[in-house]
PDB file of C-alpha atoms in Angstrom:
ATOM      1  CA  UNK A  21      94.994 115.732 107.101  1.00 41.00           C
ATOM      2  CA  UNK A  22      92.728 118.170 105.409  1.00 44.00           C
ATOM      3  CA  UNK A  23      89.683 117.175 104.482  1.00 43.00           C
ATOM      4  CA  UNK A  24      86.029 117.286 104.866  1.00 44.00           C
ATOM      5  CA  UNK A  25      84.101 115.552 107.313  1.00 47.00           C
ATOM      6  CA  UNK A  26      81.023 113.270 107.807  1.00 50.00           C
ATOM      7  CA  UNK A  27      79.028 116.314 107.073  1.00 53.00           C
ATOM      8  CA  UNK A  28      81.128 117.814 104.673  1.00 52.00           C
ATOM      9  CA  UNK A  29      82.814 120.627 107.106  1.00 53.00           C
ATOM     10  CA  UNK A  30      85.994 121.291 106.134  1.00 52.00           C
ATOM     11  CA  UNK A  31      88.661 119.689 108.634  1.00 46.00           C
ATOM     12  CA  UNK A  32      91.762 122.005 109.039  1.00 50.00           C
ATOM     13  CA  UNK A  33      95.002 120.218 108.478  1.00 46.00           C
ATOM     14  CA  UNK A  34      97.029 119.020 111.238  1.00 48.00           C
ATOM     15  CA  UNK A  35     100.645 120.804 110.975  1.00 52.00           C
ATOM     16  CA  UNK A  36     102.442 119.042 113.480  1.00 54.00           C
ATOM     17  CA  UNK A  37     102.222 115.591 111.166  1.00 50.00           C
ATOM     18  CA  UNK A  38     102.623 117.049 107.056  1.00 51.00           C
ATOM     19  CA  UNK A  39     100.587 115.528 104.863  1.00 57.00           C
ATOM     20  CA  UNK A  40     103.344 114.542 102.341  1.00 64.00           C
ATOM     21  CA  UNK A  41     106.518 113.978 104.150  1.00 76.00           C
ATOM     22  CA  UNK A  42     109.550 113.965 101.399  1.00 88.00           C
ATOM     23  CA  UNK A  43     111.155 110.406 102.285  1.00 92.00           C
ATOM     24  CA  UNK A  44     113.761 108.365 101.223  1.00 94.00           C
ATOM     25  CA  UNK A  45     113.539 104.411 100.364  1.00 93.00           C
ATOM     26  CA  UNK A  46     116.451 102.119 103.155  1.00 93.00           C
ATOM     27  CA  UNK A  47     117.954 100.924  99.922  1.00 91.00           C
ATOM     28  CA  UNK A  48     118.809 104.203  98.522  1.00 94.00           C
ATOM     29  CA  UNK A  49     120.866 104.647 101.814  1.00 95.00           C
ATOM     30  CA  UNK A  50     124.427 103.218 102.611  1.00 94.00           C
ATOM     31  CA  UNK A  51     123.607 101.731 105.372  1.00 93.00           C
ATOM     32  CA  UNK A  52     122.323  98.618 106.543  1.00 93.00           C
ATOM     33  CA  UNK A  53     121.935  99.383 110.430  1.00 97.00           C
ATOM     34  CA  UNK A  54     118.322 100.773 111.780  1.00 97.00           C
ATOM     35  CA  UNK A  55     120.392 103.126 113.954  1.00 97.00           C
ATOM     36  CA  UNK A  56     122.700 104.674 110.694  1.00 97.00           C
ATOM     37  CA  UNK A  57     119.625 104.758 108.390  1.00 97.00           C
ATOM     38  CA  UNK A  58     117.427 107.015 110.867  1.00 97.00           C
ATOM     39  CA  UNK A  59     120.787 108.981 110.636  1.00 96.00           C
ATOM     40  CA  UNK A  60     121.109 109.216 107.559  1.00 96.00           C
ATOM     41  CA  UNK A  61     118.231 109.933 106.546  1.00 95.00           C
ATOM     42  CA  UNK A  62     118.083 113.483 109.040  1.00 94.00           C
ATOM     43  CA  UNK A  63     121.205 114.084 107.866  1.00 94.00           C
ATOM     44  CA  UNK A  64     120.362 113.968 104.363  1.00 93.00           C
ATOM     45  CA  UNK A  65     117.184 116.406 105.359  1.00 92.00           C
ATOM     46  CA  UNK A  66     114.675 113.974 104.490  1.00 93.00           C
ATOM     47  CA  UNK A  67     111.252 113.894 106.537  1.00 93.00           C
ATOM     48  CA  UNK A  68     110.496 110.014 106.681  1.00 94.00           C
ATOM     49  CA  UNK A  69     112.049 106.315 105.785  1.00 95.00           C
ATOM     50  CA  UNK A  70     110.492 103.678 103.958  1.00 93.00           C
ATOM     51  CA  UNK A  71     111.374 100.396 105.201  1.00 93.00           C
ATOM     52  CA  UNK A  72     110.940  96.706 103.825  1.00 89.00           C
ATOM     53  CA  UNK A  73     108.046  95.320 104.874  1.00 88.00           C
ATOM     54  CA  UNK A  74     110.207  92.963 107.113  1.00 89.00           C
ATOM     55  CA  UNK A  75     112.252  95.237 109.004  1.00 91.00           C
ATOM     56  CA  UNK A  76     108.518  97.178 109.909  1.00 91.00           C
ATOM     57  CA  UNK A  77     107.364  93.685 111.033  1.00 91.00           C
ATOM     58  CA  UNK A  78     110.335  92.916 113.260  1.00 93.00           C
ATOM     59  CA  UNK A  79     112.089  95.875 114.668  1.00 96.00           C
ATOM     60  CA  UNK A  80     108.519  97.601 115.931  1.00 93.00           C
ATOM     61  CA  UNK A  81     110.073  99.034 119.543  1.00 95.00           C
ATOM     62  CA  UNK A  82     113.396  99.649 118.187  1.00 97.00           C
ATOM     63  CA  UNK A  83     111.991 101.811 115.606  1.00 97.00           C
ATOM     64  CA  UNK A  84     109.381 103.691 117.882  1.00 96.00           C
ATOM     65  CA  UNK A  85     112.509 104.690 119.505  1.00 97.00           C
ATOM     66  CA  UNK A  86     114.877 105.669 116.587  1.00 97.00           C
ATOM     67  CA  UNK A  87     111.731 107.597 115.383  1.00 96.00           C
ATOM     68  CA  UNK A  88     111.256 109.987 118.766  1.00 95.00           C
ATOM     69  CA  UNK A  89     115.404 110.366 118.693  1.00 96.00           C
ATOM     70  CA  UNK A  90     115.995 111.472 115.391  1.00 95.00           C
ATOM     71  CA  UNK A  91     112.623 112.991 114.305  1.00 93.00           C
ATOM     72  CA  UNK A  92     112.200 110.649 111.443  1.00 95.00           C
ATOM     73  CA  UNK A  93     109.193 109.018 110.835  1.00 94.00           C
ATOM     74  CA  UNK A  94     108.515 105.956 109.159  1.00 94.00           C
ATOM     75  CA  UNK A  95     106.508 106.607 106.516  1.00 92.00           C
ATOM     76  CA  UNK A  96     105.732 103.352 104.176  1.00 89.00           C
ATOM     77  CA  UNK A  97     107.010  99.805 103.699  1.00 87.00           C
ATOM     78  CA  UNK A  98     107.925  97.532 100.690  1.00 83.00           C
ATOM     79  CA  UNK A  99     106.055  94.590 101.456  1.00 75.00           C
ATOM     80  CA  UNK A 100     107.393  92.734  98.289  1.00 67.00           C
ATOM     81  CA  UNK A 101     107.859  89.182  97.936  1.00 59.00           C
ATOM     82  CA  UNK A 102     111.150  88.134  99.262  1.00 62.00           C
ATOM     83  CA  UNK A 103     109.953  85.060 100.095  1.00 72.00           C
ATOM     84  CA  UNK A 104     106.804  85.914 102.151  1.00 83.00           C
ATOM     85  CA  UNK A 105     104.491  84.110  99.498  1.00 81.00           C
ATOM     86  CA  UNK A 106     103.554  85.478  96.036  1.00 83.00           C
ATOM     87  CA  UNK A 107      99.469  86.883  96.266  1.00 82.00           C
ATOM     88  CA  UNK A 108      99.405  85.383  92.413  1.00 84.00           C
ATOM     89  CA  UNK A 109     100.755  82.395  92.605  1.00 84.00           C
ATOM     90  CA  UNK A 110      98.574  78.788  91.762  1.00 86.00           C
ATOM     91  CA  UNK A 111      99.306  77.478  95.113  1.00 89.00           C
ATOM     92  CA  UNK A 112      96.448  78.091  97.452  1.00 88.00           C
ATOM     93  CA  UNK A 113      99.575  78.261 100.433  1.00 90.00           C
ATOM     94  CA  UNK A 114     101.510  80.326  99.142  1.00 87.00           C
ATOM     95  CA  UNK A 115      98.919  83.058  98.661  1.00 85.00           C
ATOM     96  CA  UNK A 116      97.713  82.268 102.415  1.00 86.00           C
ATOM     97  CA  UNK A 117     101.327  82.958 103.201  1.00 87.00           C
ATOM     98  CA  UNK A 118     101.280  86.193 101.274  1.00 85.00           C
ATOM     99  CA  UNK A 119      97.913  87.178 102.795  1.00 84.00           C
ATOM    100  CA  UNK A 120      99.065  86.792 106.008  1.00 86.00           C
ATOM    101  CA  UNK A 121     102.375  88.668 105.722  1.00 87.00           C
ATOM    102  CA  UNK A 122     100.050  91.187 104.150  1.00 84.00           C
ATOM    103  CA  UNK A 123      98.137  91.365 107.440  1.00 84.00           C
ATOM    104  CA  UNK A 124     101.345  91.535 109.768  1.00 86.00           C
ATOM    105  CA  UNK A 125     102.614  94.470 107.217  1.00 87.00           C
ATOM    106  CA  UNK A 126      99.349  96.954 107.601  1.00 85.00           C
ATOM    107  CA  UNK A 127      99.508  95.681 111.338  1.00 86.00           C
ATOM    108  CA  UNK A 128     103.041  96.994 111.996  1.00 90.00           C
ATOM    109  CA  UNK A 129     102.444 100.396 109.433  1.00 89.00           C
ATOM    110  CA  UNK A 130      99.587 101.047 111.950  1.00 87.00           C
ATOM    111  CA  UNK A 131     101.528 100.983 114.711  1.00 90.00           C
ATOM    112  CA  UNK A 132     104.361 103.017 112.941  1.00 92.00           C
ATOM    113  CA  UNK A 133     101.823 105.412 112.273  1.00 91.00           C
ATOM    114  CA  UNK A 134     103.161 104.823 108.829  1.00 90.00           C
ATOM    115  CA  UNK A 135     101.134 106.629 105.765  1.00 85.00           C
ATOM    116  CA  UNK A 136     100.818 102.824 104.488  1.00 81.00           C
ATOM    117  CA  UNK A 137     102.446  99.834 102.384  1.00 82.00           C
ATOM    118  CA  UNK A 138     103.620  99.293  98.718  1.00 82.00           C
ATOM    119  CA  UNK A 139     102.651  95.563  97.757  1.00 78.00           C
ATOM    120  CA  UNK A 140     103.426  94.123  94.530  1.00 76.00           C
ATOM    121  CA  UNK A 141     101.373  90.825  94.507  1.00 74.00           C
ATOM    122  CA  UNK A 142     103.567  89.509  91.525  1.00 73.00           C
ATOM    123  CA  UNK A 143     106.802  90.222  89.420  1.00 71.00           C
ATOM    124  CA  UNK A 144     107.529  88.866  86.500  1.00 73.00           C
ATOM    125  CA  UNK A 145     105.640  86.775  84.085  1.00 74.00           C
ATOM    126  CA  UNK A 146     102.069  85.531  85.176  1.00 74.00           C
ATOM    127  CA  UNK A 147     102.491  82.163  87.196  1.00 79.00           C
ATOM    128  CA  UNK A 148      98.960  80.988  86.342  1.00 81.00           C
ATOM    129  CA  UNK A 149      97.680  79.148  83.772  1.00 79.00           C
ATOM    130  CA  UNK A 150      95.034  80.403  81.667  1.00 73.00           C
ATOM    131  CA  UNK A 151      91.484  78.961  82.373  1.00 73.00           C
ATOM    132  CA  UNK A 152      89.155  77.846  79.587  1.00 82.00           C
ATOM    133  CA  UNK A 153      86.817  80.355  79.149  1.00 82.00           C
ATOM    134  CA  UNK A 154      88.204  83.113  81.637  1.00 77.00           C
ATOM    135  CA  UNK A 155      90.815  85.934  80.594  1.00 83.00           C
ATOM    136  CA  UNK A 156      93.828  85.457  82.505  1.00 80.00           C
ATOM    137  CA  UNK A 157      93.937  88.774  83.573  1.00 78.00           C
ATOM    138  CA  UNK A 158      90.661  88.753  84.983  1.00 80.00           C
ATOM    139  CA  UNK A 159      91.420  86.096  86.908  1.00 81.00           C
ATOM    140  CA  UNK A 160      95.093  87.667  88.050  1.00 79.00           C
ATOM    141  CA  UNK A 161      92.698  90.855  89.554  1.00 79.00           C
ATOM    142  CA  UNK A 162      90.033  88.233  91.253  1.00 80.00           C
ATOM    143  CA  UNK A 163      92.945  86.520  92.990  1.00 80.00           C
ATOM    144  CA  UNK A 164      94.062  89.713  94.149  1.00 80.00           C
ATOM    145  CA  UNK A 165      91.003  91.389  95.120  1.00 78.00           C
ATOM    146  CA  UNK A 166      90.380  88.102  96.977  1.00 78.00           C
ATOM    147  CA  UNK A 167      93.699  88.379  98.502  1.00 76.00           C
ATOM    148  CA  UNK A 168      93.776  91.926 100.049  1.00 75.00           C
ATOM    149  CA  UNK A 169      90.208  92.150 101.000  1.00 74.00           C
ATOM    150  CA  UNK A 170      90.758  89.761 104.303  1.00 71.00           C
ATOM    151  CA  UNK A 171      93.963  90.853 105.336  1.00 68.00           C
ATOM    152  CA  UNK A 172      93.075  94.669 104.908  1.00 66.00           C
ATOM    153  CA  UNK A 173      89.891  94.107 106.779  1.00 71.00           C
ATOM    154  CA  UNK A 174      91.188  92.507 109.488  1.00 66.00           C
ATOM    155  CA  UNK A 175      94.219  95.152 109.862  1.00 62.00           C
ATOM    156  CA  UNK A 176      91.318  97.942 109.152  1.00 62.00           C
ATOM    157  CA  UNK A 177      92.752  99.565 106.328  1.00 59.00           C
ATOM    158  CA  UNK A 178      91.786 101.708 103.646  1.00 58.00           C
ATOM    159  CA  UNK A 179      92.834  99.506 100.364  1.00 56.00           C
ATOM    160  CA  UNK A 180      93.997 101.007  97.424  1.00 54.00           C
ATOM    161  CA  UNK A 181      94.588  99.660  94.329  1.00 55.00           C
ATOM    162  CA  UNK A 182      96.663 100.674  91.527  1.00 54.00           C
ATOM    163  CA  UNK A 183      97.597  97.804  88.424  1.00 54.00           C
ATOM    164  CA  UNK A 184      99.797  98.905  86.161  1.00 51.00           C
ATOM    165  CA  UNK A 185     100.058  96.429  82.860  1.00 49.00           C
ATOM    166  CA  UNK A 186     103.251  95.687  81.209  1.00 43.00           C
ATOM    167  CA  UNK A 187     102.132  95.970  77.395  1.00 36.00           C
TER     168      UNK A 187
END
């Protein structure tokens, strides 16, 4: 992408990959097949195809392929909860579970060459109880600071980090 950099050249931009592919999200498809969603999504004149965070994880060589056949590229996943932990939750385990999901979800973008992944760490009401003395929503952006800095160091990814408050 364009850029400058370590020395503050300007990089040129590389044209063969564009910087903001115009994609579509699998559930805004009907389909439910890998093979009718790349499809699909050409057909429709899209660029890219975001993916569940699950499907990224488990599919990798079937999607490499779909990718070079219909000149679709997977662009982000949706690495909600669906029952791969909740990064907010009380129980120690169930954020390890979440963290390490986490980890296997920038693994597998990385090897999509995917521009990264959306992950909600919580929806819904909070599931923690307040702590004497400590703002629960301090303590909601500890937990998750604490909970993306392993996994996106160990996957070697740029983190960032957007919180939007329900007022």
């Amino acid at each position: 992408p364009a850029g400058r950099d370590g020395d503050g050249r300007r990089r040129p931009r590389n044209k063969a990959r564009p910087m903001n592919p115009l994609a579509v999200r699998e559930g805004m498809l009907p389909a439910k097949a890998l093979p009718d969603l790349f499809r699909l999504t050409r057909e429709a004149g899209f660029d890219g195809l975001e993916l569940s965070g699950s499907r990224l994880i488990e599919h990798g060589d079937e999607l490499k392929r779909l990718r070079a056949e219909h000149g679709v590229r997977v662009t982000s996943a949706g690495a909600g909860q669906g029952g791969n932990g909740v990064l907010l939750s009380p129980d120690p385990e169930e954020r390890a579970r979440a963290a390490a999901f986490l980890i296997r979800a920038l693994e597998a973008a990385a090897d999509q060459q995917a521009f990264g992944i959306l992950f909600v760490p919580i929806f819904g009401a909070a599931k923690l109880t307040a702590v004497p003395g400590q703002d629960l929503r301090a303590r909601e952006l500890d937990l998750l600071v604490e909970g993306i800095a392993k996994p996106s160091e160990r996957a070697r990814a740029k983190t960032w980090v957007r919180v939007w408050a329900m007022l």
